[in-house]
Amino acid sequence: MGKYKVGIVSLGCDKNRVDSEIMLGKFKSDYEITNNPKMADIIIVNTCGFIEKAKQESIDTILEMAEYKNKYNCKLLIATGCLTQRYGKELEELMPEIDIMLGVNDYDRIDKIISNFAAEHKKVIQLNYSDKTINEGERIITTDKETAYIRISEGCDNFCTYCIIPKIRGKFRSRDMESVLKEAKALAQNGVKELILIGQDTSKYGVDLYGEKKLSVLMNELSKIEGLQWIRLMYCYPEEIDEALVKEIASNNKICKYIDLPIQHISNKILKLMGRKTTKEDILGKIDLLRKEIPNVIIRTSLIVGFPGETEEDFKELKDFLKEYKLDKVGVFSYSQEEGTPAAKMDNQLDEETKKQREEELMLVQQKVSYDINKNKIGKVYDVIVEGVKGDHYYGRNFEMAPEIDGNVYFKSSDKLAKGDIIKVEITKTLEYDLMGVVYNESCK
């Protein structure tokens, strides 16, 4: 099967993307890789099973790819990831179109499993799981070459009542620092300039291996790697932020003054029902600390509305928090009642209409906050990493923007620029989430 083409459809989060890139790395030598599933002889769907919308998207995608067996070149359909790990037995019965089904820990043998299937033509269902290992290996980067994600931990010990991830991905475990640094150096040597640190919970990095949190040490070591210019931190729980981490972000020029804090709510009652290990007072204290010690820090968060028992008073408290604290980047999600979680069995479940209404209302609040924040950026100059061209404008991101979720900077330039260039842009106009400007040296002419 060495001449066959392999295509992968990666769904869900950036942790899933890393898994997909590791899988592609397995095919680098003996297979041809295509980003067009219509051309692929082997199609892999790396699924997400986190919330209902993601599950439905995964199922729809598998069914769509199954049709490629009749319409195009597909001879072998593989499903992997969180949905298969969570619902493998059900999918085996409901979706006979799947030839090979793997869980979240079986990627290291995917090339051998395919070879065995080619020889024996027997369906493979392999959903083994270990919460002691972490998927690692040579990757084929699917982001723009100047940006890459790097997983520093796997699993989660928080057991929030709404979340199924610990049951899918297992207990929290850190990658050893040497492994992370080795991979980061290889990425930098291949042209990566922006490194984004991810895990289900990055803030606890090192506790299991070294007996104490080592995230600040890891970030310092990463900043010493030649070629890396931006280091971005995601999924950092507020209750685990310590003084060492704050100081490292504040003092290290390579670390983006940007931090992702998954808060989810601000009402103490709802936080307790969610099983969060923090309080409103602690969250507000951490936000104040970050803003005091890291001038102009960008804080991103995610919020859940419509959690069981959320009253109008709780929701108003959340709205007032956004209006007062004016967080820079906010994602809002309606609560999804996920089977197998404690929250799914709670009383006072809210109807979908109420959840959707609150989601839209909160996003309108944040839209105004974001626009007001952006208006104050007119005349400021930012380093921007170039990502492409749309019409007569280049577009890219500054340190305030993570890929795909935080907007873009659009700007004009009389010079021809290449993807991955980092140039200075003066902001001349703002929108709710995007910025517009001109290359700085041209604005001075």
Coordinates of C-alpha atoms in Angstrom, one line a residue:
M1 CA 0.0 0.0 0.0
G2 CA 3.0 2.2 -0.2
K3 CA 1.7 4.0 -3.3
Y4 CA -1.6 4.9 -1.6
K5 CA -2.7 8.4 -0.7
V6 CA -3.7 9.2 2.9
G7 CA -5.9 12.1 3.9
I8 CA -7.0 13.1 7.4
V9 CA -9.9 15.2 8.6
S10 CA -9.1 16.6 12.0
L11 CA -12.0 17.8 14.1
G12 CA -12.2 19.5 17.5
C13 CA -9.5 21.2 19.5
D14 CA -5.9 21.9 18.9
K15 CA -5.0 18.9 21.2
N16 CA -6.7 16.8 18.5
R17 CA -4.7 18.6 15.8
V18 CA -1.5 17.5 17.4
D19 CA -2.7 13.9 17.5
S20 CA -3.6 14.2 13.8
E21 CA -0.1 15.5 13.0
I22 CA 1.5 12.6 14.9
M23 CA -0.6 10.2 12.8
L24 CA 0.5 11.9 9.6
G25 CA 4.1 11.6 10.7
K26 CA 3.6 7.8 10.6
F27 CA 2.8 7.9 6.9
K28 CA 5.7 10.3 5.9
S29 CA 7.9 7.6 4.4
D30 CA 5.7 5.0 2.8
Y31 CA 2.6 6.9 1.8
E32 CA 1.6 10.0 -0.1
I33 CA -0.2 12.5 2.0
T34 CA -3.0 14.6 0.5
N35 CA -5.1 17.4 2.1
N36 CA -7.9 16.6 -0.3
P37 CA -10.1 13.6 0.9
K38 CA -11.5 13.2 -2.6
M39 CA -8.0 12.1 -3.7
A40 CA -7.3 9.9 -0.8
D41 CA -7.3 6.1 -0.9
I42 CA -7.3 6.0 2.9
I43 CA -9.3 8.6 4.9
I44 CA -8.8 9.1 8.6
V45 CA -11.4 11.1 10.6
N46 CA -10.0 12.2 13.9
T47 CA -13.2 12.8 15.9
C48 CA -14.2 15.0 18.8
G49 CA -16.6 13.8 21.5
F50 CA -16.6 16.7 23.9
I51 CA -20.1 18.2 23.6
E52 CA -23.2 17.4 21.6
K53 CA -22.4 19.7 18.6
A54 CA -19.0 18.2 18.3
K55 CA -20.3 14.7 18.4
Q56 CA -22.8 15.4 15.7
E57 CA -20.2 17.0 13.5
S58 CA -18.0 14.0 13.9
I59 CA -20.8 11.6 13.0
D60 CA -21.8 13.7 10.0
T61 CA -18.2 13.8 8.8
I62 CA -17.7 10.0 9.1
L63 CA -20.9 9.5 7.1
E64 CA -19.8 12.0 4.5
M65 CA -16.4 10.4 4.1
A66 CA -18.1 6.9 3.9
E67 CA -19.8 8.1 0.8
Y68 CA -16.3 8.8 -0.8
K69 CA -16.0 5.0 -1.1
N70 CA -18.6 5.1 -3.8
K71 CA -17.9 8.6 -5.2
Y72 CA -14.2 8.9 -5.2
N73 CA -11.0 6.9 -4.4
C74 CA -11.6 5.9 -0.7
K75 CA -10.8 2.2 -0.1
L76 CA -10.3 2.4 3.6
L77 CA -12.1 4.5 6.2
I78 CA -10.6 5.0 9.7
A79 CA -12.2 6.7 12.7
T80 CA -10.1 7.7 15.7
G81 CA -10.2 10.1 18.6
C82 CA -12.5 11.1 21.5
L83 CA -15.8 10.0 19.9
T84 CA -14.6 6.5 19.1
Q85 CA -13.0 6.2 22.6
R86 CA -16.2 7.3 24.2
Y87 CA -18.7 5.5 22.0
G88 CA -16.8 2.7 20.2
K89 CA -19.3 -0.1 20.8
E90 CA -22.2 2.0 19.7
L91 CA -20.4 3.2 16.6
E92 CA -19.4 -0.3 15.7
E93 CA -23.1 -1.2 15.5
L94 CA -24.4 2.0 13.9
M95 CA -21.6 2.7 11.4
P96 CA -20.5 -0.5 9.6
E97 CA -18.9 1.8 7.0
I98 CA -15.9 2.2 9.4
D99 CA -13.1 -0.3 8.5
I100 CA -10.7 0.6 11.4
M101 CA -11.7 2.2 14.7
L102 CA -9.0 3.4 17.1
G103 CA -9.2 5.2 20.4
V104 CA -7.0 8.1 21.6
N105 CA -4.0 6.0 22.5
D106 CA -3.6 3.7 19.5
Y107 CA -1.9 6.1 17.0
D108 CA 1.6 4.7 17.5
R109 CA 0.6 1.5 15.5
I110 CA -1.7 3.0 12.9
D111 CA 0.6 2.3 10.0
K112 CA 1.0 -1.4 11.0
I113 CA -2.7 -1.8 11.6
I114 CA -3.4 -0.5 8.1
S115 CA -0.9 -3.0 6.7
N116 CA -2.5 -5.8 8.6
F117 CA -5.9 -4.8 7.3
A118 CA -4.6 -4.8 3.7
A119 CA -3.4 -8.3 4.1
E120 CA -6.3 -9.8 6.0
H121 CA -9.3 -7.5 5.1
K122 CA -10.6 -7.9 8.6
K123 CA -12.3 -5.0 10.4
V124 CA -10.2 -3.6 13.3
I125 CA -11.7 -2.3 16.5
Q126 CA -8.9 -1.3 18.9
L127 CA -9.9 0.9 21.8
N128 CA -7.2 0.2 24.3
Y129 CA -6.5 3.0 26.7
S130 CA -3.6 3.9 29.0
D131 CA -3.5 7.0 31.1
K132 CA 0.2 6.6 31.7
T133 CA 1.4 7.4 28.2
I134 CA 1.3 10.5 26.0
N135 CA 1.1 10.4 22.2
E136 CA 4.4 11.6 20.9
G137 CA 6.4 11.2 17.7
E138 CA 7.5 12.9 14.5
R139 CA 4.8 15.3 13.3
I140 CA 3.7 16.8 10.0
I141 CA 2.6 20.3 10.9
T142 CA -0.8 21.2 9.5
T143 CA -0.8 24.8 10.6
D144 CA 1.0 27.6 8.7
K145 CA 4.7 26.7 9.0
E146 CA 5.5 29.7 11.2
T147 CA 3.1 28.5 14.0
A148 CA 2.9 25.2 15.8
Y149 CA 1.1 23.8 18.9
I150 CA 3.1 21.7 21.3
R151 CA 1.5 19.5 23.9
I152 CA 3.1 19.7 27.3
S153 CA 0.6 17.5 29.2
E154 CA -2.3 15.1 28.7
G155 CA -5.4 14.3 30.7
C156 CA -7.0 16.2 33.6
D157 CA -7.6 15.7 37.3
N158 CA -10.0 18.5 37.8
F159 CA -13.2 16.4 37.2
C160 CA -15.5 19.4 36.6
T161 CA -19.0 18.1 36.8
Y162 CA -19.9 19.1 33.2
C163 CA -16.8 17.6 31.5
I164 CA -16.2 14.1 30.1
I165 CA -12.5 14.6 29.2
P166 CA -11.0 12.8 32.3
K167 CA -13.0 9.7 31.3
I168 CA -11.7 9.9 27.7
R169 CA -8.2 11.2 28.1
G170 CA -7.4 10.0 31.6
K171 CA -5.5 11.3 34.5
F172 CA -3.2 14.4 34.3
R173 CA 0.3 13.6 33.3
S174 CA 3.2 15.8 32.1
R175 CA 5.6 15.2 29.3
D176 CA 9.2 15.3 30.6
M177 CA 10.9 18.6 29.9
E178 CA 13.6 17.1 27.8
S179 CA 11.1 15.6 25.4
V180 CA 9.2 19.0 25.1
L181 CA 12.4 20.9 24.5
K182 CA 13.7 18.4 21.9
E183 CA 10.4 18.7 19.9
A184 CA 10.4 22.5 20.2
K185 CA 14.0 22.7 18.9
A186 CA 13.0 20.5 15.9
L187 CA 10.0 22.7 15.2
A188 CA 12.2 25.9 15.4
Q189 CA 14.7 24.4 13.0
N190 CA 11.9 23.8 10.5
G191 CA 10.9 27.4 10.6
V192 CA 8.4 27.7 13.4
K193 CA 8.4 31.1 15.0
E194 CA 5.4 30.9 17.3
L195 CA 5.0 28.0 19.7
I196 CA 1.6 27.6 21.5
L197 CA 1.7 25.5 24.7
I198 CA -1.4 23.3 25.1
G199 CA -2.8 20.5 27.3
Q200 CA -6.1 20.0 29.1
D201 CA -4.5 21.8 32.1
T202 CA -1.1 23.4 31.4
S203 CA -1.0 25.2 34.8
K204 CA -0.1 22.0 36.7
Y205 CA 2.8 21.1 34.4
G206 CA 5.5 19.2 36.2
V207 CA 3.7 18.4 39.4
D208 CA 3.5 14.7 38.7
L209 CA 7.1 14.3 37.4
Y210 CA 9.0 16.8 39.6
G211 CA 6.9 17.2 42.7
E212 CA 6.2 20.9 41.9
K213 CA 4.9 23.1 39.2
K214 CA 7.5 23.7 36.5
L215 CA 5.6 25.7 33.9
S216 CA 7.7 28.8 34.5
V217 CA 10.9 26.8 34.2
L218 CA 9.8 25.2 31.0
M219 CA 8.8 28.5 29.4
N220 CA 12.1 30.0 30.3
E221 CA 14.0 27.0 28.7
L222 CA 11.8 27.3 25.6
S223 CA 12.6 31.0 25.2
K224 CA 16.3 30.1 24.9
I225 CA 15.7 28.1 21.6
E226 CA 17.1 29.9 18.6
G227 CA 14.4 30.9 16.0
L228 CA 11.4 30.9 18.4
Q229 CA 10.1 34.4 18.7
W230 CA 6.7 34.0 20.3
I231 CA 5.7 31.6 23.1
R232 CA 1.9 31.5 23.9
L233 CA 0.2 29.9 26.8
M234 CA -3.2 28.3 26.7
Y235 CA -5.5 26.5 29.1
C236 CA -4.0 27.8 32.3
Y237 CA -6.4 27.3 35.3
P238 CA -6.6 30.5 37.4
E239 CA -6.3 28.7 40.8
E240 CA -2.9 27.2 39.7
I241 CA -1.3 30.4 38.7
D242 CA 1.7 31.2 40.9
E243 CA 4.1 34.0 41.4
A244 CA 6.9 32.3 39.5
L245 CA 4.7 32.0 36.4
V246 CA 3.5 35.6 36.5
K247 CA 7.1 36.8 36.9
E248 CA 8.3 34.7 33.9
I249 CA 5.6 36.0 31.6
A250 CA 6.2 39.6 32.7
S251 CA 10.0 39.5 32.3
N252 CA 10.6 37.2 29.3
N253 CA 10.4 39.1 26.0
K254 CA 9.7 36.0 24.0
I255 CA 6.6 35.1 26.0
C256 CA 3.4 36.7 24.6
K257 CA 1.7 38.9 27.2
Y258 CA -1.3 36.7 26.7
I259 CA -2.9 34.0 28.9
D260 CA -5.9 31.8 28.5
L261 CA -7.8 31.3 31.7
P262 CA -10.8 28.9 31.5
I263 CA -13.0 30.5 34.1
Q264 CA -16.4 29.2 32.9
H265 CA -18.5 31.3 35.4
I266 CA -18.2 33.9 38.1
S267 CA -21.1 33.0 40.5
N268 CA -19.7 31.1 43.5
K269 CA -22.9 29.0 43.5
I270 CA -22.4 27.9 39.9
L271 CA -18.7 27.4 40.3
K272 CA -19.4 25.1 43.2
L273 CA -22.0 23.2 41.2
M274 CA -19.5 22.9 38.3
G275 CA -17.0 21.3 40.7
R276 CA -14.5 24.1 40.0
K277 CA -11.7 24.4 42.6
T278 CA -11.8 28.1 42.7
T279 CA -14.0 31.0 43.8
K280 CA -15.1 34.3 42.4
E281 CA -12.8 36.1 44.8
D282 CA -9.8 34.0 43.7
I283 CA -10.6 34.6 40.0
L284 CA -10.9 38.3 40.5
G285 CA -7.7 38.3 42.5
K286 CA -5.8 36.5 39.8
I287 CA -7.0 38.9 37.1
D288 CA -6.0 41.8 39.2
L289 CA -2.6 40.3 39.9
L290 CA -2.0 39.6 36.2
R291 CA -2.9 43.1 35.2
K292 CA -0.8 44.6 37.9
E293 CA 2.4 42.6 37.2
I294 CA 2.1 42.3 33.4
P295 CA 1.1 45.7 31.9
N296 CA -1.2 45.4 28.9
V297 CA -1.6 41.6 29.4
I298 CA -4.3 40.0 27.2
I299 CA -6.7 37.7 29.1
R300 CA -8.8 35.2 27.2
T301 CA -11.4 33.1 28.8
S302 CA -14.3 30.7 28.0
L303 CA -17.7 30.9 29.8
I304 CA -20.6 28.5 30.0
V305 CA -24.2 29.8 30.3
G306 CA -27.3 27.8 31.1
F307 CA -25.6 25.5 33.6
P308 CA -28.2 23.5 35.7
G309 CA -29.5 25.8 38.4
E310 CA -28.3 29.0 36.8
T311 CA -30.8 31.7 37.8
E312 CA -31.4 35.1 36.3
E313 CA -29.4 36.5 39.2
D314 CA -26.4 34.2 38.5
F315 CA -26.5 35.2 34.8
K316 CA -26.7 38.9 35.7
E317 CA -23.7 38.4 37.9
L318 CA -21.8 37.0 35.0
K319 CA -22.9 39.9 32.7
D320 CA -21.9 42.5 35.3
F321 CA -18.5 40.8 35.6
L322 CA -17.8 41.1 31.9
K323 CA -18.9 44.7 31.9
E324 CA -16.7 45.6 34.8
Y325 CA -13.6 43.5 34.2
K326 CA -13.6 44.0 30.4
L327 CA -11.7 40.8 29.5
D328 CA -10.0 41.0 26.1
K329 CA -11.1 37.8 24.5
V330 CA -14.1 35.7 25.5
G331 CA -15.7 32.6 24.1
V332 CA -19.3 31.8 25.3
F333 CA -20.9 28.4 25.1
S334 CA -24.3 27.0 26.0
Y335 CA -24.1 24.2 28.5
S336 CA -24.3 20.8 26.9
Q337 CA -25.9 18.0 29.0
E338 CA -23.3 15.2 28.5
E339 CA -24.2 11.7 29.6
G340 CA -21.8 10.2 32.0
T341 CA -21.2 13.5 33.8
P342 CA -22.5 14.5 37.2
A343 CA -24.1 17.7 35.8
A344 CA -26.2 15.7 33.4
K345 CA -28.1 14.3 36.4
M346 CA -28.6 17.6 38.2
D347 CA -32.0 19.1 38.9
N348 CA -33.1 22.4 37.3
Q349 CA -31.8 21.7 33.8
L350 CA -32.5 24.8 31.6
D351 CA -34.3 24.6 28.3
E352 CA -32.4 25.1 25.1
E353 CA -34.1 28.4 24.3
T354 CA -33.1 30.0 27.5
K355 CA -29.5 28.8 27.1
K356 CA -29.3 30.1 23.6
Q357 CA -30.8 33.4 24.6
R358 CA -28.2 33.9 27.4
E359 CA -25.4 32.9 25.1
E360 CA -26.4 35.5 22.5
E361 CA -27.0 38.2 25.2
L362 CA -23.6 37.6 26.8
M363 CA -21.8 37.7 23.4
L364 CA -23.5 41.1 22.7
V365 CA -22.1 42.4 26.0
Q366 CA -18.6 41.1 25.0
Q367 CA -18.9 42.5 21.5
K368 CA -19.3 46.0 22.9
V369 CA -16.4 45.4 25.4
S370 CA -14.2 44.2 22.6
Y371 CA -15.0 47.1 20.4
D372 CA -14.3 49.6 23.1
I373 CA -11.0 48.0 23.9
N374 CA -10.0 48.0 20.2
K375 CA -10.8 51.7 19.7
N376 CA -8.0 52.5 22.1
K377 CA -5.5 50.7 19.9
I378 CA -5.7 53.2 17.0
G379 CA -2.3 54.7 16.5
K380 CA -0.5 51.9 18.3
V381 CA 2.2 49.9 16.6
Y382 CA 2.4 46.1 16.9
D383 CA 4.6 43.3 15.6
V384 CA 2.4 41.2 13.3
I385 CA 3.1 37.7 12.0
V386 CA 2.0 37.6 8.3
E387 CA -0.4 34.7 7.5
G388 CA -1.7 35.5 4.0
V389 CA -3.5 37.9 1.6
K390 CA -7.2 38.7 1.2
G391 CA -7.9 41.0 -1.7
D392 CA -5.6 44.0 -1.4
H393 CA -4.9 43.4 2.3
Y394 CA -2.4 41.2 4.0
Y395 CA -3.6 39.7 7.2
G396 CA -1.9 38.3 10.3
R397 CA -1.9 38.3 14.1
N398 CA -0.2 40.3 16.8
F399 CA 0.7 39.0 20.3
E400 CA -2.9 39.5 21.4
M401 CA -4.3 37.0 19.0
A402 CA -4.2 33.2 19.1
P403 CA -4.8 31.4 15.7
E404 CA -8.4 31.0 14.5
I405 CA -10.1 32.3 17.7
D406 CA -9.1 35.9 18.3
G407 CA -9.5 37.8 15.1
N408 CA -6.8 39.2 12.7
V409 CA -4.9 42.3 11.8
Y410 CA -5.6 43.5 8.2
F411 CA -3.1 45.8 6.7
K412 CA -1.8 47.2 3.4
S413 CA 1.9 47.2 2.3
S414 CA 3.6 48.4 -0.9
D415 CA 6.3 45.8 -0.3
K416 CA 5.8 42.1 -1.1
L417 CA 5.6 40.2 2.2
A418 CA 6.0 36.5 2.8
K419 CA 4.0 34.3 5.2
G420 CA 5.8 34.1 8.4
D421 CA 7.4 37.5 8.2
I422 CA 7.0 39.5 11.4
I423 CA 6.6 43.2 10.6
K424 CA 5.4 46.4 12.4
V425 CA 1.9 47.6 11.7
E426 CA 0.3 50.8 12.9
I427 CA -3.4 50.5 13.7
T428 CA -5.6 52.9 11.8
K429 CA -9.1 51.5 12.2
T430 CA -10.8 48.9 14.5
L431 CA -13.7 46.5 14.3
E432 CA -15.3 44.5 17.1
Y433 CA -12.7 41.8 16.9
D434 CA -10.3 42.7 14.1
L435 CA -7.8 45.5 13.6
M436 CA -6.8 47.3 10.5
G437 CA -3.6 49.2 9.7
V438 CA -0.6 49.9 7.6
V439 CA 3.0 48.8 7.7
Y440 CA 4.6 51.2 10.1
N441 CA 7.5 52.6 8.0
E442 CA 5.0 53.3 5.2
S443 CA 2.6 55.1 7.6
C444 CA 5.5 57.5 8.5
K445 CA 6.0 58.5 4.9

